[in-house]
Short mmCIF file of C-alpha atoms and ligand atoms in Angstrom, two decimals:
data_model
loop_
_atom_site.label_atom_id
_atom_site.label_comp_id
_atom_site.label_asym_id
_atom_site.label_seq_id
_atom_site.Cartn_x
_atom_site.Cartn_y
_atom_site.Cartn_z
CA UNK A 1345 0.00 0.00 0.00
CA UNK A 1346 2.81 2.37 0.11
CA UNK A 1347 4.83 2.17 -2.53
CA UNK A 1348 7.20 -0.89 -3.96
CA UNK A 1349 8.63 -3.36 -1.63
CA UNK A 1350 9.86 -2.75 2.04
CA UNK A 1351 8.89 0.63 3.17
CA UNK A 1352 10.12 3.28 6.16
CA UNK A 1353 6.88 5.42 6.07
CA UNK A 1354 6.52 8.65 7.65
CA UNK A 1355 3.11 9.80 8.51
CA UNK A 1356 3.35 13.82 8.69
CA UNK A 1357 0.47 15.50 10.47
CA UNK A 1358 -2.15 17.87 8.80
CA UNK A 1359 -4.08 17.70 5.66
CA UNK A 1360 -6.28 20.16 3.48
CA UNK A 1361 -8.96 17.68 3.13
CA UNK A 1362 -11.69 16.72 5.73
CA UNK A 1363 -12.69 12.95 4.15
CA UNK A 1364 -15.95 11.43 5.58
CA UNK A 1365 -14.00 7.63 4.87
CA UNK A 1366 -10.68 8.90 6.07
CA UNK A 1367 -9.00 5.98 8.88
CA UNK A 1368 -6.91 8.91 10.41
CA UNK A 1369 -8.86 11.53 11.56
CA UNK A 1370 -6.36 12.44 13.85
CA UNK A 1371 -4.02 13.45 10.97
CA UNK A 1372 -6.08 16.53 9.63
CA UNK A 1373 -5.47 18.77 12.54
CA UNK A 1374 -2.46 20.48 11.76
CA UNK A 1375 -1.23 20.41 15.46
CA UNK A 1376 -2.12 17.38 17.44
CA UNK A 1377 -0.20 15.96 21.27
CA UNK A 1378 -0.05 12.54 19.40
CA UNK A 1379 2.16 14.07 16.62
CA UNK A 1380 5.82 15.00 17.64
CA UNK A 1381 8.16 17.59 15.68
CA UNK A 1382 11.73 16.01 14.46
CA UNK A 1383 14.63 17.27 12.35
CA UNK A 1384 15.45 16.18 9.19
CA UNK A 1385 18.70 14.61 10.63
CA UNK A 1386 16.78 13.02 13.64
CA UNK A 1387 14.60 11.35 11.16
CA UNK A 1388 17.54 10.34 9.09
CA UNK A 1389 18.93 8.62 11.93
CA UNK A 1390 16.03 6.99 12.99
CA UNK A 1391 16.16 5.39 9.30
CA UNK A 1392 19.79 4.28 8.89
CA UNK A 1393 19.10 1.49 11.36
CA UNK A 1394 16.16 -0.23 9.32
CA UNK A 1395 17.46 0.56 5.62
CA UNK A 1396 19.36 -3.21 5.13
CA UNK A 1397 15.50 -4.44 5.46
CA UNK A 1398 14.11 -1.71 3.58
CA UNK A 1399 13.80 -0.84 -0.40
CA UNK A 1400 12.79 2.81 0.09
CA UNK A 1401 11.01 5.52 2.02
CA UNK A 1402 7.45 6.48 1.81
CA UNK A 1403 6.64 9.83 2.99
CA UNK A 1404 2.37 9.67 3.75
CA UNK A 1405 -0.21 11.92 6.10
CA UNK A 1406 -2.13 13.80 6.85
CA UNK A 1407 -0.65 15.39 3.48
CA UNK A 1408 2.41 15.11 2.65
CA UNK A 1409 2.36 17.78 0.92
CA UNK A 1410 1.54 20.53 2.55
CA UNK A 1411 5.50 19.86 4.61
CA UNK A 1412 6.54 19.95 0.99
CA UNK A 1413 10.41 21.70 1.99
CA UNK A 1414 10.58 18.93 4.96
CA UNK A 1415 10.03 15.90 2.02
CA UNK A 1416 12.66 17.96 0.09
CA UNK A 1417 14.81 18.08 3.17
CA UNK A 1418 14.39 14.42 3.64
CA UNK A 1419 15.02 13.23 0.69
CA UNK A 1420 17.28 15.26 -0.25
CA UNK A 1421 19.77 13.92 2.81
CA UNK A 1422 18.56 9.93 2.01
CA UNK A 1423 20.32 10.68 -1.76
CA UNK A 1424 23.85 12.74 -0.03
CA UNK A 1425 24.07 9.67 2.28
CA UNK A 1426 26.33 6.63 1.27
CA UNK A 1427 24.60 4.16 3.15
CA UNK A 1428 21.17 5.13 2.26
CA UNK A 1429 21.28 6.62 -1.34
CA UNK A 1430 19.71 3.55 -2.74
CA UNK A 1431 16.65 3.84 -1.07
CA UNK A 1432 14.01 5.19 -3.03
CA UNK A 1433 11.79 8.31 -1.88
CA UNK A 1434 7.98 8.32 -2.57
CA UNK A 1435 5.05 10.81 -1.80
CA UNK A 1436 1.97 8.96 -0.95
CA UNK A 1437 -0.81 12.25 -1.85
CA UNK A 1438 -4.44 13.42 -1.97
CA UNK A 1439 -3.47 15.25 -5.09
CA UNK A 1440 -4.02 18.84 -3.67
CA UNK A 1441 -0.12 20.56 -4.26
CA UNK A 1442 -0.09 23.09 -6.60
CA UNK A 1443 2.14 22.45 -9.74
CA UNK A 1444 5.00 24.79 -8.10
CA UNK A 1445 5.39 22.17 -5.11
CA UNK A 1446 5.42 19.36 -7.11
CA UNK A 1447 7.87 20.71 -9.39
CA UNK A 1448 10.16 21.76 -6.00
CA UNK A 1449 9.96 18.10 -4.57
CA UNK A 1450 10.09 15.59 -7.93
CA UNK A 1451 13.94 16.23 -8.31
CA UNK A 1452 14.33 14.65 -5.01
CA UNK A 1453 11.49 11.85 -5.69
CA UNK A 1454 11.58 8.60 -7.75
CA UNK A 1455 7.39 8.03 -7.48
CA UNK A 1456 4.05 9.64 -6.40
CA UNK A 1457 0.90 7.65 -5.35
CA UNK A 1458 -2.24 10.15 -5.47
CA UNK A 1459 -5.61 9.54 -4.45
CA UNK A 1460 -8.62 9.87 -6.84
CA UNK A 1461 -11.28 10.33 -4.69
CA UNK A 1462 -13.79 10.99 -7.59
CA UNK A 1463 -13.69 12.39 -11.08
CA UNK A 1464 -16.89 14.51 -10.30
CA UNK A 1465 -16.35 18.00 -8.77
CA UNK A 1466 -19.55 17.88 -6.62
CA UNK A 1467 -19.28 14.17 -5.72
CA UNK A 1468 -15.56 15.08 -4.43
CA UNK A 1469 -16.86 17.71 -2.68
CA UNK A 1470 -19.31 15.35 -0.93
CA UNK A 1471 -16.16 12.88 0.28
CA UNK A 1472 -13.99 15.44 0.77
CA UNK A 1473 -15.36 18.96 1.54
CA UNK A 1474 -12.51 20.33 -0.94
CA UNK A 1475 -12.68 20.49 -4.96
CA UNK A 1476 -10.56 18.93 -6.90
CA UNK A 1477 -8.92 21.00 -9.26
CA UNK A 1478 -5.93 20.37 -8.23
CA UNK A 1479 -5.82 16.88 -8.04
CA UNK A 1480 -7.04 16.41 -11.73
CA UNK A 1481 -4.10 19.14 -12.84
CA UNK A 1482 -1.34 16.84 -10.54
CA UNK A 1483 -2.17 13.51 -11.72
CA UNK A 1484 -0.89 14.67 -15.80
CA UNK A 1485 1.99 16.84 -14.17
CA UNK A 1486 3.02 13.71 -12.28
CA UNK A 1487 2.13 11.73 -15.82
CA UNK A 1488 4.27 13.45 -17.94
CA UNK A 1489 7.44 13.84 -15.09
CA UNK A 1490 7.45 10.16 -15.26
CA UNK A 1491 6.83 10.35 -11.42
CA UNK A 1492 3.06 8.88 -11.21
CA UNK A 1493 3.57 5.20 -9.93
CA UNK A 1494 0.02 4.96 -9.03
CA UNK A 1495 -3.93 6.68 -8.97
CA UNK A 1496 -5.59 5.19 -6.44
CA UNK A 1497 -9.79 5.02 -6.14
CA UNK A 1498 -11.87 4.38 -2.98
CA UNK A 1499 -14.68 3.04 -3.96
CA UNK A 1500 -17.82 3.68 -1.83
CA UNK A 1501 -21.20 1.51 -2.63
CA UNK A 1502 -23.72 4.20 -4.40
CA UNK A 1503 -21.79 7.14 -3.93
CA UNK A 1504 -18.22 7.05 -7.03
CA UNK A 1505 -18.53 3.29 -8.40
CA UNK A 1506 -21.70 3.57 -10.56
CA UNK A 1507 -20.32 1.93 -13.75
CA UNK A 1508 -21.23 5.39 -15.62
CA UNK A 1509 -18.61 6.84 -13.37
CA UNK A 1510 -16.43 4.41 -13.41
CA UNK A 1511 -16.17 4.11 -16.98
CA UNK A 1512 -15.39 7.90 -17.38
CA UNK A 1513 -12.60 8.23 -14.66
CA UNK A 1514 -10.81 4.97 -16.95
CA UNK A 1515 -11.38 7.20 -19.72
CA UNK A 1516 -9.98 10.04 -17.96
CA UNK A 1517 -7.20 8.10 -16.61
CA UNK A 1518 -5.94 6.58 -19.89
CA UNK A 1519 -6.27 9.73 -21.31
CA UNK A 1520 -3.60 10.99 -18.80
CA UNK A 1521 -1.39 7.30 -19.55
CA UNK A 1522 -2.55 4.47 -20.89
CA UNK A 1523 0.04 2.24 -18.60
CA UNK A 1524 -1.05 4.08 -15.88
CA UNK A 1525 -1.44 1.74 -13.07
CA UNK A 1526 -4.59 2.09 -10.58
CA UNK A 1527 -5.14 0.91 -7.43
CA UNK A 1528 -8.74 0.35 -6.83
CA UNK A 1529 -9.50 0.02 -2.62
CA UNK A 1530 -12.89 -0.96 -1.33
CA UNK A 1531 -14.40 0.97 1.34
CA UNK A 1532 -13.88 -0.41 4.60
CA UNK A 1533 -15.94 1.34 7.58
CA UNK A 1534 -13.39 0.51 10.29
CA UNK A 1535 -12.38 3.23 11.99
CA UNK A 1536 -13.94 5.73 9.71
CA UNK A 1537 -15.85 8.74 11.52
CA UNK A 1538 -19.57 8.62 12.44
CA UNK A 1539 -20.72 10.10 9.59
CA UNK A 1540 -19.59 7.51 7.03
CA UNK A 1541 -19.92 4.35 9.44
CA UNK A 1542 -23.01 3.13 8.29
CA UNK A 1543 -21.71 2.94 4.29
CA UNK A 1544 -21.64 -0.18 2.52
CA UNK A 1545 -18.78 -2.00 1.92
CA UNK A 1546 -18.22 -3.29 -1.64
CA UNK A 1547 -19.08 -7.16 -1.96
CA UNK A 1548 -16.68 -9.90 -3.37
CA UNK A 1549 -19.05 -9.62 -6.09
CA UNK A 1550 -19.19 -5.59 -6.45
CA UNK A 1551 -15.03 -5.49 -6.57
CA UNK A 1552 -15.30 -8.06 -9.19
CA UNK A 1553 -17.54 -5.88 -11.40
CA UNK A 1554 -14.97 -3.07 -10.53
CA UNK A 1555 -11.98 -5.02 -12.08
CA UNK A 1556 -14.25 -6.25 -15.07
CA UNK A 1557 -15.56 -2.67 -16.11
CA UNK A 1558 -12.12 -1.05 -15.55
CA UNK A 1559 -10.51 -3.79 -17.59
CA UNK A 1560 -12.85 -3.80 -20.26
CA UNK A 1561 -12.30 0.49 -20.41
CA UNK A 1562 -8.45 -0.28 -21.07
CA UNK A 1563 -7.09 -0.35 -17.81
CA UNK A 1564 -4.03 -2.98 -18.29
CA UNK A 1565 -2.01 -2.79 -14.83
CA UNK A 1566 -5.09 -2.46 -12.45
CA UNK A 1567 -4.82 -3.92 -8.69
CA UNK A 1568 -7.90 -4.41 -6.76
CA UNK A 1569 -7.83 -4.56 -2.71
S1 SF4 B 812 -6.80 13.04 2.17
FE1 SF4 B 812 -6.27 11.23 3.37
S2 SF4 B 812 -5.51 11.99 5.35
FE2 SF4 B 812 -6.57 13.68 4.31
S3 SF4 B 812 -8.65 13.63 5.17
FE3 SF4 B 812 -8.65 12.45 3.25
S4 SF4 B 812 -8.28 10.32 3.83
FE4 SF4 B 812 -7.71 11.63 5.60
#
């Protein structure tokens, strides 16, 4: 789930979006006492020990993003440091960094994971409480970098997997790259907030019809969870 093979992943606190289905609430706040501040070269150091079991470092939320010159900072030091120079540095994203951060951070990055939430503005808006222009402006930046190892869509029962929309974010998707690989993920109420607790998980039988329509719209390197 967060990125290729063995993973150090750092979970930075805060994010721009306020998901009904998010499993982290606790990550949106920007300040939290269950998050702790460390440097760059704390963090480093807390790595070195793991990296002989590890094939890179995943830097998730909260968002990611929005600690865009920390990342930089990061990653920068893994690539200056003999030991841990091979390991490779990936974003895991909601999508919502302006081009000018992205294009400040994917020097430093070998691959980006973004979420999809949905193709539709207003049905976005309903999972997220945030549009998402800028999510549907980083997934063809990322495209065309060569940095966009994954799109990944959470699938909620009646609210983004009708097959109508689902055959229009393919579209959209191999429009952008028609390798592009996509991670579909059921919805899973664990741990979600009230508000989205009493949604539907997908069936056996509805992620089926998810990896049927999206492989009959074109998607060739599709992974459903
Ligand atoms: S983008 Fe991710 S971390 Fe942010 S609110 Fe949504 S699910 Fe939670």
């Amino acid at each position: 789930m967060d990125g290729p093979g063995n993973r150090f992943v750092v979970f930075l606190q805060g994010c721009g979006f306020d998901c009904l289905a998010c499993h982290n609430p606790h990550t949106i706040p920007r300040a939290t006492p269950r998050a702790r501040s460390i440097t760059v070269a704390d963090l480093v150091e807390e790595i070195r020990p793991a990296a002989p079991f590890l094939s890179g470092v995943t830097v998730s939320g909260g968002e990611a993003t929005l600690q865009a010159p920390f990342v930089r900072a990061l990653f920068t030091a893994l690539r200056a440091d003999d030991d841990l120079s091979r390991l490779t540095t990936f974003v895991d994203t909601n999508g919502s960094a302006p081009r000018a951060v992205w294009d400040d951070l994917l020097p430093v990055t070998d691959g980006v994971m973004v979420d999809l939430k949905a193709l539709d503005p207003q049905v976005h808006t309903y999972l997220t409480g945030h549009a998402n222009d800028l999510v549907l402006e980083s997934i063809p930046h990322l495209a065309r970098a060569r940095k966009l190892h994954e799109v990944r869509l959470l699938l909620v029962p009646g609210v983004n997997d009708s097959p109508e929309q689902l055959g229009r974010t393919a579209a959209w998707l191999l429009s952008v790259d028609p390798e592009l690989r996509v991670k579909v993920i059921g919805f899973r109420a664990h741990g979600v907030r009230a508000a989205a607790r009493g949604w539907a998980e997908p069936t056996p039988e509805q992620r089926e019809d998810y990896r049927a329509l999206l492989t009959a719209a074109g998607v060739r390197d599709l992974v459903v969870v």
